Structures are given as structure tokens and as C-alpha cells.
Tab-separated table of C-alpha atoms in Angstrom:
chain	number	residue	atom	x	y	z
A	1	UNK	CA	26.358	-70.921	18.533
A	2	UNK	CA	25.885	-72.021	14.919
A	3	UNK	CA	21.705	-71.591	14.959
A	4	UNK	CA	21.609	-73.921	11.080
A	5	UNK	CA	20.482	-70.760	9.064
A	6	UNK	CA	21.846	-67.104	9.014
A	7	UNK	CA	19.456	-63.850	9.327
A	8	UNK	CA	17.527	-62.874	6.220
A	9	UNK	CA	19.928	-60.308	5.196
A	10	UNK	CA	22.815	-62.668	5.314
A	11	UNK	CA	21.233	-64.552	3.240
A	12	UNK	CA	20.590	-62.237	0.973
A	13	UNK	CA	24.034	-60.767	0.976
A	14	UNK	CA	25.865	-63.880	0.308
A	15	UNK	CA	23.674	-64.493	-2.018
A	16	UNK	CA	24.334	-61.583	-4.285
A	17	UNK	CA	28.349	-62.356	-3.268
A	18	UNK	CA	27.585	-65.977	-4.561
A	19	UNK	CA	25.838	-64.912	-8.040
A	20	UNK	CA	28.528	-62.194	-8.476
A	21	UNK	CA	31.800	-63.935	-7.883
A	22	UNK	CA	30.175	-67.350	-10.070
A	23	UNK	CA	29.720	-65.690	-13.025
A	24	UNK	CA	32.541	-66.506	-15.778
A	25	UNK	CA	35.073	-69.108	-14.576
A	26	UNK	CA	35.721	-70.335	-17.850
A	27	UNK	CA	36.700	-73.864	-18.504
A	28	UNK	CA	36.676	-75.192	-14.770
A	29	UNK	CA	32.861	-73.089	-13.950
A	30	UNK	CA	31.526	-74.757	-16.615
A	31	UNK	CA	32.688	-78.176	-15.138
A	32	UNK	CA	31.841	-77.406	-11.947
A	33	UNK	CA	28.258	-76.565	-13.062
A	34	UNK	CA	27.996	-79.972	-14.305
A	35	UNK	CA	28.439	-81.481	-11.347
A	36	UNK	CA	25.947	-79.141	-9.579
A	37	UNK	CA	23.387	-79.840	-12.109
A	38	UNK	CA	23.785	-83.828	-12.144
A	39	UNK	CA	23.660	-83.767	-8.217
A	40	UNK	CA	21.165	-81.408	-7.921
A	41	UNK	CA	23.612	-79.761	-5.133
A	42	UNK	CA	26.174	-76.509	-4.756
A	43	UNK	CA	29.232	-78.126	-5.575
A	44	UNK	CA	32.545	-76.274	-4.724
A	45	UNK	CA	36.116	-77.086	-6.335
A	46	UNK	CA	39.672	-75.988	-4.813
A	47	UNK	CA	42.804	-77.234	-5.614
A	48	UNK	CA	45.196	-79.468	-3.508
A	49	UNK	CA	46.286	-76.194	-1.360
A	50	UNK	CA	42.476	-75.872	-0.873
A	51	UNK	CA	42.234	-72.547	-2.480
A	52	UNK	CA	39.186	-71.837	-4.255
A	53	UNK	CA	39.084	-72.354	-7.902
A	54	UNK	CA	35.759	-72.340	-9.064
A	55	UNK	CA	32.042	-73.154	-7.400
A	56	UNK	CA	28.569	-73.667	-8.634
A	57	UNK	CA	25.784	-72.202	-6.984
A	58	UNK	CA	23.024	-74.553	-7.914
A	59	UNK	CA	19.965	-73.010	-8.531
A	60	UNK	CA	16.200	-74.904	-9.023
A	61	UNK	CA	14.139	-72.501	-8.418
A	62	UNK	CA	15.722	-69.211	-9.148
A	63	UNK	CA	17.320	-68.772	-5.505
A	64	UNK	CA	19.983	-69.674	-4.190
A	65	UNK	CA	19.323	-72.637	-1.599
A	66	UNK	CA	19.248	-72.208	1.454
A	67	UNK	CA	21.247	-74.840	2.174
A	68	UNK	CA	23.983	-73.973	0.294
A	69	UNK	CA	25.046	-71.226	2.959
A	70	UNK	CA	26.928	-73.479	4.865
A	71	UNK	CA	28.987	-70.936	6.834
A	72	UNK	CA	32.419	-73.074	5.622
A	73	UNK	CA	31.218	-72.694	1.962
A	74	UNK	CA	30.963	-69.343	2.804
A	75	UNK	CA	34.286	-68.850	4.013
A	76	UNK	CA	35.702	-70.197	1.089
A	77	UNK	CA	33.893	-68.760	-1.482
A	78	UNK	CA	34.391	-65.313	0.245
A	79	UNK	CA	38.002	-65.688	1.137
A	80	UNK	CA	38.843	-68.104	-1.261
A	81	UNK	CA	40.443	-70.812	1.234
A	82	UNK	CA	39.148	-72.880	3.887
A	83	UNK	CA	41.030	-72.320	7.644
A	84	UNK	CA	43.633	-75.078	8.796
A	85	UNK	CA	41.255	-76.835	11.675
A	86	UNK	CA	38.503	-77.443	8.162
A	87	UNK	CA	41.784	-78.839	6.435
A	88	UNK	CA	43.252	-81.029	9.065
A	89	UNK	CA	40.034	-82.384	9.918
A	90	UNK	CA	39.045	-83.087	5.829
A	91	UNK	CA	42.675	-84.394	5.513
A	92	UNK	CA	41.820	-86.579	7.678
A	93	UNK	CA	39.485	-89.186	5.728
A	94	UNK	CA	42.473	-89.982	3.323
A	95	UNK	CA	40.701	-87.352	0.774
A	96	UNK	CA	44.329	-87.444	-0.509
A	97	UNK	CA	44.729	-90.890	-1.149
A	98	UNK	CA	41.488	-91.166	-2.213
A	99	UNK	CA	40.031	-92.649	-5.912
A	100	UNK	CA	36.325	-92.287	-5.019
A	101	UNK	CA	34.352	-89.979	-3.433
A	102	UNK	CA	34.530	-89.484	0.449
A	103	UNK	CA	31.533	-89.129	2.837
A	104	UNK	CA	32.741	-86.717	5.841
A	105	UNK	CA	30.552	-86.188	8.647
A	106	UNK	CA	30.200	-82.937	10.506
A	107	UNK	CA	32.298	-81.323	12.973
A	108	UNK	CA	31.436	-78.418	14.889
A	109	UNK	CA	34.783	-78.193	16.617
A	110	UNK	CA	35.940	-77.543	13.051
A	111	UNK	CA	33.096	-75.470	12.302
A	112	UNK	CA	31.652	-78.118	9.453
A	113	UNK	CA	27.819	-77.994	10.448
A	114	UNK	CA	27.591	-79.874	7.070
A	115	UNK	CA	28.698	-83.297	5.922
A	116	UNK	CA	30.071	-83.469	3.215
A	117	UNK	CA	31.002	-85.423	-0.044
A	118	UNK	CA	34.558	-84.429	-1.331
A	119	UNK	CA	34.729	-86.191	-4.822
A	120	UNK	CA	39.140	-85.950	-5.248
A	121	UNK	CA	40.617	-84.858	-8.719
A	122	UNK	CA	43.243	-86.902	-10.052
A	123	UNK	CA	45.412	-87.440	-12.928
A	124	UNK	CA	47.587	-90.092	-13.498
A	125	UNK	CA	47.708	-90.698	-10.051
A	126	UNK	CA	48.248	-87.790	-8.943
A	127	UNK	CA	45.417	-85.546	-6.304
A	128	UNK	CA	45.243	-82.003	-7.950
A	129	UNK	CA	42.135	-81.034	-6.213
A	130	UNK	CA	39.096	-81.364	-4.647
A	131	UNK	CA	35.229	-80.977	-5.435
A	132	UNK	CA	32.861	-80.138	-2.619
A	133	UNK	CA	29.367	-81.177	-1.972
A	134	UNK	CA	27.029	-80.355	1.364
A	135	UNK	CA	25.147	-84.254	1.798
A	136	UNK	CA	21.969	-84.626	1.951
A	137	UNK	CA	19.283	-86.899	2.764
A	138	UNK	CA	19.671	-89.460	1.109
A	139	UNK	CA	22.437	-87.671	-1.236
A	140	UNK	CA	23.232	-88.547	-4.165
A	141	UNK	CA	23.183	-92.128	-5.378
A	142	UNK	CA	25.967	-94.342	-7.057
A	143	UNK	CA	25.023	-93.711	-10.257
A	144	UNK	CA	25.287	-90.153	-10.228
A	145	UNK	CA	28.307	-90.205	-8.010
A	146	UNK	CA	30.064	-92.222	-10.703
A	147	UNK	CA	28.753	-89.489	-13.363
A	148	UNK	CA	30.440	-86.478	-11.191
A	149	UNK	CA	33.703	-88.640	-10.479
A	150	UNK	CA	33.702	-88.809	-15.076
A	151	UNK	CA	33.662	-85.118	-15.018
A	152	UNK	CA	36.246	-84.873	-11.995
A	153	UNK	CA	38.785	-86.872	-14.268
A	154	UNK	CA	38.164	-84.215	-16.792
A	155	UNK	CA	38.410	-81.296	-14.054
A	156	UNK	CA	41.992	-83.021	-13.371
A	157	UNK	CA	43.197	-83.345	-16.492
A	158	UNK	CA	42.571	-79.841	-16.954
A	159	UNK	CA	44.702	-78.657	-14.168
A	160	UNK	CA	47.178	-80.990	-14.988
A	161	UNK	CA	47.786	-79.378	-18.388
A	162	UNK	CA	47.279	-76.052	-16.892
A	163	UNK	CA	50.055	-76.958	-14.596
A	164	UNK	CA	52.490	-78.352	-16.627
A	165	UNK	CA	52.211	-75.384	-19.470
A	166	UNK	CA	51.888	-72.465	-16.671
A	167	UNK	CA	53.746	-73.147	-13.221
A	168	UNK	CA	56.969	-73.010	-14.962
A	169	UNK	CA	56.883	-70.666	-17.576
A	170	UNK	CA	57.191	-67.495	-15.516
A	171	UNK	CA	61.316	-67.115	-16.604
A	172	UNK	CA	59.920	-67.823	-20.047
A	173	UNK	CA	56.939	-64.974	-20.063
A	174	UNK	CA	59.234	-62.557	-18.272
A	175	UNK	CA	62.103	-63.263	-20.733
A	176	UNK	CA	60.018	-62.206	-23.892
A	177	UNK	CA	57.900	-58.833	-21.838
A	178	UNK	CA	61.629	-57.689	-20.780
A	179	UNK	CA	63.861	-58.542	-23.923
A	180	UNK	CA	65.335	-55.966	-26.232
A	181	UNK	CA	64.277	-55.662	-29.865
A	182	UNK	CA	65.734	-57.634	-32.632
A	183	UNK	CA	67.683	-61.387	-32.380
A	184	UNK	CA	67.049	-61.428	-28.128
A	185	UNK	CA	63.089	-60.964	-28.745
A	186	UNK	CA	63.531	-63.901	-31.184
A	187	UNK	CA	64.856	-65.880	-29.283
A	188	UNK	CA	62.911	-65.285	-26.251
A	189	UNK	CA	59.301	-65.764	-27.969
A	190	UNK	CA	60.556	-68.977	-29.668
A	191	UNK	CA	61.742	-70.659	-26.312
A	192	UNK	CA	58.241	-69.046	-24.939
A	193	UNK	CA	56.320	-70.765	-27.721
A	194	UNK	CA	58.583	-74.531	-27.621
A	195	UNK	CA	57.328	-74.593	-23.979
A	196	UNK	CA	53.201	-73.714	-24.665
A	197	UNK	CA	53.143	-76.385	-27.801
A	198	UNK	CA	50.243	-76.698	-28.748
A	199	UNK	CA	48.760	-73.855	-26.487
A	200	UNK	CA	50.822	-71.094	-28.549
A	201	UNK	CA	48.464	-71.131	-31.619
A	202	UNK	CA	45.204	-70.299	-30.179
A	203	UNK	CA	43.597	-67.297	-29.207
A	204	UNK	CA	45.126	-65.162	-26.456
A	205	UNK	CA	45.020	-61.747	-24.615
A	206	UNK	CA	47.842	-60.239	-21.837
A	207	UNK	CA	46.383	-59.059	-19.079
A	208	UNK	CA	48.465	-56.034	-17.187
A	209	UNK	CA	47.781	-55.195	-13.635
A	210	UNK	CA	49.746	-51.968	-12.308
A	211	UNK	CA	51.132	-51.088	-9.919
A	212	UNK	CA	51.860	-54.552	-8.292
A	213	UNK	CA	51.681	-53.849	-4.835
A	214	UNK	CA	54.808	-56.443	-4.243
A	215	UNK	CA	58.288	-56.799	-6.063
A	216	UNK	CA	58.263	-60.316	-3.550
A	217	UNK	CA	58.140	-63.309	-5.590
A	218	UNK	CA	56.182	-64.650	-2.592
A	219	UNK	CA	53.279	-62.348	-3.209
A	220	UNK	CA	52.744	-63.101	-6.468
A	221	UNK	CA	49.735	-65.239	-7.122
A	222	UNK	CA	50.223	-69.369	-8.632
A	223	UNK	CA	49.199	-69.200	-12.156
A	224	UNK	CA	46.518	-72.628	-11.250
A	225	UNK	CA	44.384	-69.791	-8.511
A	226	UNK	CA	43.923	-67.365	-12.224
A	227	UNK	CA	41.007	-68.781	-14.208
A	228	UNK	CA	42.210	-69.082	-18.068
A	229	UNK	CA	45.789	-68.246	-17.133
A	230	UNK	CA	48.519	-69.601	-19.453
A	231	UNK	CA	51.518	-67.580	-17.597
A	232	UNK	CA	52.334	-65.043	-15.069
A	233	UNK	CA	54.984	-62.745	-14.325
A	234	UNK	CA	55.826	-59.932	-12.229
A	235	UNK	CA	57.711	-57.041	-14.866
A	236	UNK	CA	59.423	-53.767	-14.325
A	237	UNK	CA	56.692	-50.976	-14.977
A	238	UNK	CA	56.914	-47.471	-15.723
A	239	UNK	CA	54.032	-45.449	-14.778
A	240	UNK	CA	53.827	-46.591	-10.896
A	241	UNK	CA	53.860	-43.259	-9.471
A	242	UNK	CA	53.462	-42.776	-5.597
A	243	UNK	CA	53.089	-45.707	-4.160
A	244	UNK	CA	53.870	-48.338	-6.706
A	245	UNK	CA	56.848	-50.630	-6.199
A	246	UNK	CA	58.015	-50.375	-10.111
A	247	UNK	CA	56.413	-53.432	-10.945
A	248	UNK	CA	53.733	-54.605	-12.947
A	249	UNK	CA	51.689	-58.524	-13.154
A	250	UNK	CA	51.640	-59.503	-16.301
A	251	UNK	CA	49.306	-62.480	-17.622
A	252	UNK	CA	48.598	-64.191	-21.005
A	253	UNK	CA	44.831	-65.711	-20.792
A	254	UNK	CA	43.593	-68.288	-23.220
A	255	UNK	CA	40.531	-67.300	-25.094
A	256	UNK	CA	37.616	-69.741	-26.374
A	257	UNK	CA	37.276	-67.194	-28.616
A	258	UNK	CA	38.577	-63.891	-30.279
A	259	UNK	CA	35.327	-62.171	-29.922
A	260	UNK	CA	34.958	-63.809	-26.168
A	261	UNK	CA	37.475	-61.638	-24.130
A	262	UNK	CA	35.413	-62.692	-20.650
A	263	UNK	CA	38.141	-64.716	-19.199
A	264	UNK	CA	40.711	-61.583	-19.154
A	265	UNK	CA	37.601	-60.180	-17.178
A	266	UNK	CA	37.927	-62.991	-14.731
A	267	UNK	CA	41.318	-63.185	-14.382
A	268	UNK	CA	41.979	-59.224	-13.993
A	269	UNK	CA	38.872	-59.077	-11.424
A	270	UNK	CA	40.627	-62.223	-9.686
A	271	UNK	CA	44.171	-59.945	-9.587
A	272	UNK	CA	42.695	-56.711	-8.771
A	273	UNK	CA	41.153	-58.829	-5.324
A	274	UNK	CA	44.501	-60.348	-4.756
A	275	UNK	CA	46.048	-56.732	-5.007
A	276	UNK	CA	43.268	-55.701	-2.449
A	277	UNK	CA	41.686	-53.599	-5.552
A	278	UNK	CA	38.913	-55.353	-6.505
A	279	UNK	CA	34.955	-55.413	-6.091
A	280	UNK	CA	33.587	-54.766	-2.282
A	281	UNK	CA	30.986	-57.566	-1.047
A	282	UNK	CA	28.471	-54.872	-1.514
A	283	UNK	CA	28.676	-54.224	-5.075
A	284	UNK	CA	30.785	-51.349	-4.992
A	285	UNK	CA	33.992	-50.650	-7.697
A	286	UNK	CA	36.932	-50.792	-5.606
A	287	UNK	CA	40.187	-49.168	-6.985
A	288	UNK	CA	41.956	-48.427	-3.531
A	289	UNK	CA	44.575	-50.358	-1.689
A	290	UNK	CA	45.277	-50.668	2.498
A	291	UNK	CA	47.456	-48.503	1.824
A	292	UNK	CA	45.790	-45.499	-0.574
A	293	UNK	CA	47.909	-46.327	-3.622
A	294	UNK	CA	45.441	-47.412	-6.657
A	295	UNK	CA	45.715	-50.430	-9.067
A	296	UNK	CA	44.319	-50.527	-11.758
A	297	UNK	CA	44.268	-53.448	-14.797
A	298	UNK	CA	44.161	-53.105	-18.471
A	299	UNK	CA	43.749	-55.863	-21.394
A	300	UNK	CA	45.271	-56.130	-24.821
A	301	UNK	CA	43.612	-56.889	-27.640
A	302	UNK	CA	42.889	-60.072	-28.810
A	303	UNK	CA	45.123	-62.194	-30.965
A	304	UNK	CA	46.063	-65.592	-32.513
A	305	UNK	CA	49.693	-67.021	-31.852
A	306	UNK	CA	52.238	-65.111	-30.047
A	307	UNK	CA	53.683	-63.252	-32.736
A	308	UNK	CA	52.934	-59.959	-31.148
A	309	UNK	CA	53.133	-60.920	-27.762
A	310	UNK	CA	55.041	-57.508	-27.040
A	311	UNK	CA	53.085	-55.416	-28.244
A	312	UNK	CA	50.103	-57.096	-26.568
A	313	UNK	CA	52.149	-56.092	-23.467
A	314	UNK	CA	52.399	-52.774	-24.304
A	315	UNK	CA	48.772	-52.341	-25.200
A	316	UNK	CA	47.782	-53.751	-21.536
A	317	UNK	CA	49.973	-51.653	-19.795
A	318	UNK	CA	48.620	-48.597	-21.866
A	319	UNK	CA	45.115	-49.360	-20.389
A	320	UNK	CA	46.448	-49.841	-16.643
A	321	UNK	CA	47.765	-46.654	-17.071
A	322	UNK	CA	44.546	-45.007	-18.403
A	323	UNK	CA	42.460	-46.486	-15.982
A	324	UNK	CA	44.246	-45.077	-13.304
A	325	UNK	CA	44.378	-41.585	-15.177
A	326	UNK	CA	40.816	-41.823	-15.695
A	327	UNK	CA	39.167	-44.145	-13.009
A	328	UNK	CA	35.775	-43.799	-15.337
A	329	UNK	CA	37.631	-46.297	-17.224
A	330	UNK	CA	38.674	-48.672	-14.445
A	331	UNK	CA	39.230	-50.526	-12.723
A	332	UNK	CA	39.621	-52.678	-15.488
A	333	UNK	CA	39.645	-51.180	-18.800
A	334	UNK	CA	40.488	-52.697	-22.830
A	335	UNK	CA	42.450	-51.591	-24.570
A	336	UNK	CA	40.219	-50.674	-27.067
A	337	UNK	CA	38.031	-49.020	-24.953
A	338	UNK	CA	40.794	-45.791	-23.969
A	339	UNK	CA	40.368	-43.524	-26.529
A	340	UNK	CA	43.014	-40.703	-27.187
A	341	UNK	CA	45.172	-42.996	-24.576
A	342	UNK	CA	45.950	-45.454	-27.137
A	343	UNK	CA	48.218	-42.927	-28.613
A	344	UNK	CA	49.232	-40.458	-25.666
A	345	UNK	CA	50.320	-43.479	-23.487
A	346	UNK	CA	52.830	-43.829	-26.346
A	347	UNK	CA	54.586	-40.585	-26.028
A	348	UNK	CA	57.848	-40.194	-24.437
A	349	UNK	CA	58.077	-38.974	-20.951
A	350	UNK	CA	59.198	-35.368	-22.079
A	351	UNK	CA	55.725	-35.066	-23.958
A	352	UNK	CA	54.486	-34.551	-20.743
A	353	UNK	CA	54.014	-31.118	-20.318
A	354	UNK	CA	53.335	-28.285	-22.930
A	355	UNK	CA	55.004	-25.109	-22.614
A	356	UNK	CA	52.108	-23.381	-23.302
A	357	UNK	CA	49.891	-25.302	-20.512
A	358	UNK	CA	52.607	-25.543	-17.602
A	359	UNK	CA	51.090	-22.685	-15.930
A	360	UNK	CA	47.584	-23.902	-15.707
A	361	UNK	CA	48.918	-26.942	-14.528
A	362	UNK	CA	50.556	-26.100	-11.445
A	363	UNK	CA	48.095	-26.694	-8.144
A	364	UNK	CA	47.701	-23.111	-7.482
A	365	UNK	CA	45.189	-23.149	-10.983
A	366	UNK	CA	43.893	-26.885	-10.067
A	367	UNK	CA	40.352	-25.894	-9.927
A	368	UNK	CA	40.885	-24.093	-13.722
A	369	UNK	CA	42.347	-27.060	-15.007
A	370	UNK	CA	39.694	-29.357	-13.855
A	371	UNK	CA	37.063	-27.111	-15.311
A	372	UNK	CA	38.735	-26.482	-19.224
A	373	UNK	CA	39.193	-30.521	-18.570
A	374	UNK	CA	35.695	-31.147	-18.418
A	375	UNK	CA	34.276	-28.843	-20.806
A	376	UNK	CA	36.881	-30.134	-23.300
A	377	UNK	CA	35.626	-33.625	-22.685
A	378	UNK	CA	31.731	-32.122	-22.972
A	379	UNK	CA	32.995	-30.849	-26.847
A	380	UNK	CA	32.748	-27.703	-25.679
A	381	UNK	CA	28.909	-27.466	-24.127
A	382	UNK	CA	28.405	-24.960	-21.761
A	383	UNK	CA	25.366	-25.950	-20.324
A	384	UNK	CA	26.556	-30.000	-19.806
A	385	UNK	CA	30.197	-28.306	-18.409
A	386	UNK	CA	27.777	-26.091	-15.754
A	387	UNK	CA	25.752	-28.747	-14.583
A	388	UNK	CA	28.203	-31.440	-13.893
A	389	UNK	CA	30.756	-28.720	-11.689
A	390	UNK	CA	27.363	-27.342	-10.251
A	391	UNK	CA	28.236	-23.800	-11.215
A	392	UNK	CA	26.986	-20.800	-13.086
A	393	UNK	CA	27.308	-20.246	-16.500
A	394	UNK	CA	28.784	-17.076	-16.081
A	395	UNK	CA	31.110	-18.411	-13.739
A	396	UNK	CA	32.048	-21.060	-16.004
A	397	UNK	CA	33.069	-18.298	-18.975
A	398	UNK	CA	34.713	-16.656	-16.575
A	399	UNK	CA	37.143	-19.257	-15.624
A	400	UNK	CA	37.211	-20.211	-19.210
A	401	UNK	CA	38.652	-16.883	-20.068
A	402	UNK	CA	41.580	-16.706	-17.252
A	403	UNK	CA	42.162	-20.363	-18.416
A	404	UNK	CA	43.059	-18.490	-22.414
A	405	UNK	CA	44.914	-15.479	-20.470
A	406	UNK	CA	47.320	-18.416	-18.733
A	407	UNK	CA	48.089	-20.145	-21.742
A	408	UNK	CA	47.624	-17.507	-24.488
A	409	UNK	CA	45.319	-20.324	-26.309
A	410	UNK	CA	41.854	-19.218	-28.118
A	411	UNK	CA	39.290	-21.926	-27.218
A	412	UNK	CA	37.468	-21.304	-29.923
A	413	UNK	CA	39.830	-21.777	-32.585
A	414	UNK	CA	39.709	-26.011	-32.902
A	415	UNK	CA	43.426	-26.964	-33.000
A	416	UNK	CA	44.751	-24.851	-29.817
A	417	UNK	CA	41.112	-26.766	-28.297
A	418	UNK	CA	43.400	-30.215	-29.294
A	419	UNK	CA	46.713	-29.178	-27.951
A	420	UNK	CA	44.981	-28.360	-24.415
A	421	UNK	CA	42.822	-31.615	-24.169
A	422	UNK	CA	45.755	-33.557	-24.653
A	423	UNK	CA	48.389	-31.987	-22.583
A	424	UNK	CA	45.588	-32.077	-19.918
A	425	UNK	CA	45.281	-35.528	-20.102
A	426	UNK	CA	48.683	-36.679	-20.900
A	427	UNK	CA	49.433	-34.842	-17.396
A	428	UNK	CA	47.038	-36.781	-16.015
A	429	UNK	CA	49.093	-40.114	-16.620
């Protein structure tokens, strides 16, 4: 039985799940904010499917209200939808045909122990959405009603041009990642760009997110759920490994700003959940699917127009790959944020393995390997390299010195020191 408030540690939980998941949701947060601050009430928007989009968790005092853990809210915000009993019984006030905002009483047969004010988004006619508001007593009044429904219209327009330049466009995106150099590229990026407009001249980063865990069109994500998303598109991937499915999501996010890659951030954290990757509710970096393959997501860098859309590509794909080679880097890592990656992600396949370090590499010498690895990436400091494996010193030089008798390198001589920390890591990808 639904007791009107949840334990003290609840609270505090979904709090912390609240603050973490409302931080940067770009153009529609900001909105949604608005409308929290002019009510002076957590105000929640989904779109038309009622999947969560954005939410505002209002704050007065510095804490999260109380009130605002209305165990439906909840469920959305932590879930991201609402069930179909909530639906069917929201549906049911005309919140579909409606132009102005719609009181709902509670239910507790739906489990709504709130009532609530749904204030519809529109445009041209057309419901895109819905934002969410737990009443109060008395509520808002007309006047700020009127002043939410102003910034509604503006929440709908913005999905409406979302929609139009982004829930078609995945042949278009796909056609340009997958086309051959030359006249076909061409070709590809200027159909591409005809179909943004206006869009293709502003600021933009691809987003990579690898291995996909489905090749199914039907679990790929709409392109409206991915704050900042201009296009999405599932694309054959290379560096899968076990457990992959040879695919990888690519997205191109729309940037305020070149120096303001947040958004990507977002949208790859958004992914990573939707892959079953992301962020645990208690703060904890996730990186591990159901099913023990890892994901991992990587961003390009930044740039104007969509001239070097490809390479963009094949920068965020370089970072997926590093942050699964390296899961210090992950799960979501920048592209210019990888290091040596940036240029042995580039090397072709047969790069892969060194004559001269094969032997170290098989799993019989794993636990040599891992220690040349990390005294490599110490530069070569004993004392750092001793601590972090928790051994002796003079264990340490002595594994040092079988790891020189198995591949005939000197480790103090600097450039057989580079040949070994990069064929260790380019085995690692």
C-alpha cells in the first residue's frame, strides 16, 4: 500500500538518480527547466510514445522535493517510460486532442497517487508530446499556465524539426559512413547534406557506440529518445570481437558549440543505457552487458559542416575501440583523449602482432605481459610498477629480465622500449 512518502534512503537514492540523469539535456532540459522554474514544480516531458525525453527536478531549497517522488515520476525517469495502465488511463482525458493543459486526478488502480497537469506539445496541429506536472494546492494559476503552454509551443516546434531532419535520414547517414572513396562519397554526403539544410553548416560531432548489441533494425533506438541527435544508424564494425554482432551505432549530434562537446556526452551515456552499458543507479561505471560482452562509446572531434563526416566516423570508432582496450578510458572516451590509439587504431590488421613480442604474448606469459605493460605505461619507474602489482622489487626485475630473454629486446635501450609498448597495446585492441 502506497504509504504517500518512501523511506529516507529512497529518497535519498532517487534523489542522487534524479540530479545525475538531469544534468545536460541540451536544448529540450533547458526548456523543461523553464517550465519547472515558472511553476515552481518538477515538470517531466516525454514524447507522444510516452518515453522520457527530458525532466526538471525543481529545486528551491537545494533538495529535491519531496513531493516530486511520485513513485510514477519515478518510474519514468528511471526506466524512461510510463507502464500501459498510467497510459490508458492519461489517454483517457483527450490529452491527445488536447490545446490546453489537462487537470487529471489520481488513480491508484493505475498507480497515479498524484494528479496531475499534462500541458500537450503541439505543432501545427499535430501532439508530439507531453509535459508533466504533480498538482498542487492550489497549482498553478492561469497566468502561469498560459506562460508554460508559450514554452510548450517552443518544446514542439523543436521536436518537430528534430523529426523531420532525423527520423528519416538513417539511409542517408548510413549511405555516406558505408560508401567507398571518391565520386560514391560525393554523392552520398551531398544527398546527406540536401536533406539537413540548414542543419548541415553548424557544429557537429559523430558519436560511435561498439559493439551494438543488435544487427535488428527493431532494436535500434528513434533518433527523437537521443538528446541533440541529428541522425542514427546502425554500420558494419570491425573490432567487435567475442560477442559483438559486427555492428556499430553511429550518431551525428548537434553542438551549441565547438568547444561544448556535452551533448555527445548525453547522447553516448543515453546509448550506452539502451545497450545495457551504461551508469548503475548507484553511481557505479558500467561497461558490461546481460550477456558479458562490453560496449563501449567513443566521440569524434568536433567540426563545422560535414565535409569530413568520414573521417569523423573513423575517429569515433577509434575511441570505441580504445575504450574497450583500455576500460580506464571508457566507457565513453574522445577522441582526443586516446593517446598512442589515435594512430595504432589506424594500423592494418596484420600490424597486430610483432615477431619479436609473439612469444610474450601467448597466455602461458600473461602475467609477464601485464607486468612490462604497466611499467611501460609508469615510463619505466620501478617503484610506481611495484606498488600498483603489489610485488617486490626484486620480483619485478626479475620478471623484467625473462620478459628481454623472450623477446631478445633491451629495456633500457629507448626504441626497443617503443616497439614493446605498442605491440602490447595494439594486441590489446
Amino acid at each position: 500500500m502506497y504509504e504517500g512518502r518512501a523511506k529516507v534512503r529512497e529518497n535519498a537514492w532517487v534523489t542522487d538518480v534524479f540530479r545525475e540523469r538531469g544534468a545536460g539535456r541540451g536544448d529540450y532540459q533547458e526548456l523543461v527547466d523553464e517550465i519547472s522554474g515558472l511553476l515552481g514544480a518538477p515538470a517531466t516531458l516525454e514524447n507522444r510514445d510516452f518515453e522520457l525525453i527530458a525532466f526538471g527536478a525543481y529545486d528551491s531549497e537545494g533538495d529535491l522535493d519531496e513531493s516530486a517522488l511520485d513513485p510514477v515520476r519515478t518510474r519514468s525517469i528511471l526506466t524512461r517510460r510510463s507502464t500501459a495502465a498510467v497510459r490508458e488511463w492519461f489517454e483517457g482525458f483527450g490529452i491527445t486532442r488536447a490545446t490546453a493543459p489537462v487537470r487529471i486526478p489520481p488513480s491508484p488502480e493505475a498507480g497515479v497517487y498524484r494528479g496531475r497537469v499534462c500541458l500537450p506539445v503541439r505543432h501545427r496541429g499535430v501532439v508530439l508530446g507531453y509535459v508533466w506536472l504533480l498538482d498542487g494546492d492550489p497549482g498553478p494559476d492561469a497566468a502561469q499556465l498560459s506562460a508554460a503552454m508559450e514554452v510548450a509551443s517552443r518544446i514542439g516546434a523543436l521536436l518537430a524539426d528534430e523529426a523531420q531532419a532525423g527520423a528519416d535520414l538513417t539511409r542517408e547517414l548510413r549511405a555516406v559512413l558505408t560508401a567507398g572513396s571518391g565520386w560514391q562519397r560525393e554523392a552520398a554526403l551531398a544527398e546527406f547534406r540536401t536533406a539537413l539544410g540548414s542543419r548541415a553548416d553548424g557544429a557537429h560531432t559523430v558519436v560511435c557506440v561498439a559493439p551494438w548489441p543488435s544487427a535488428d533494425p527493431a532494436g535500434t533506438p528513434s533518433v527523437r529518445t537521443v538528446p541533440g541527435a541529428v541522425a542514427l544508424c546502425t554500420v558494419p564494425w570491425d573490432g567487435s570481437g567475442p560477442g559483438g554482432s559486427g555492428q556499430g551505432l553511429a550518431l551525428l549530434v548537434r553542438l551549441r558549440s565547438a568547444d561544448l562537446p556535452q551533448p555527445a556526452h548525453t547522447a553516448a551515456a543515453r546509448l550506452l543505457e539502451r545497450a545495457g552499458t551504461g551508469r548503475r543507479t548507484d553511481g557505479r561505471a558500467g561497461g558490461g552487458r546481460a550477456d558479458g560482452a562490453r560496449t563501449a562509446a567513443g566521440i569524434a572531434g568536433v567540426r563545422t559542416g560535414l565535409a569530413e563526416l568520414h573521417t569523423a566516423w573513423q575517429e569515433a570508432s577509434a575511441a570505441a575501440r580504445a575504450a574497450l582496450a583500455e576500460p580506464r578510458l571508457g566507457p565513453v572516451a574522445e577522441w582526443g583523449s586516446i593517446g598512442p590509439y589515435r594512430i595504432l587504431t589506424a594500423l592494418p590488421p596484420g600490424a597486430a602482432q610483432d615477431p619479436a613480442v609473439r612469444t610474450l604474448l601467448s597466455p602461458a606469459h600473461h602475467e609477464l605481459a601485464r607486468t612490462v605493460a604497466v611499467f611501460l605505461d609508469r615510463a619505466g619507474q620501478a617503484g610506481r610498477t611495484a606498488t600498483e602489482l603489489g610485488i617486490h622489487r626484486q620480483t619485478l626485475y626479475y620478471r623484467l629480465s625473462r620478459v628481454e630473454q623472450l623477446t631478445g629486446l633491451d629495456l633500457d635501450n629507448g626504441e626497443d622500449r617503443l616497439l614493446l609498448h605498442m605491440a602490447l597495446k595494439v594486441a590489446r585492441l
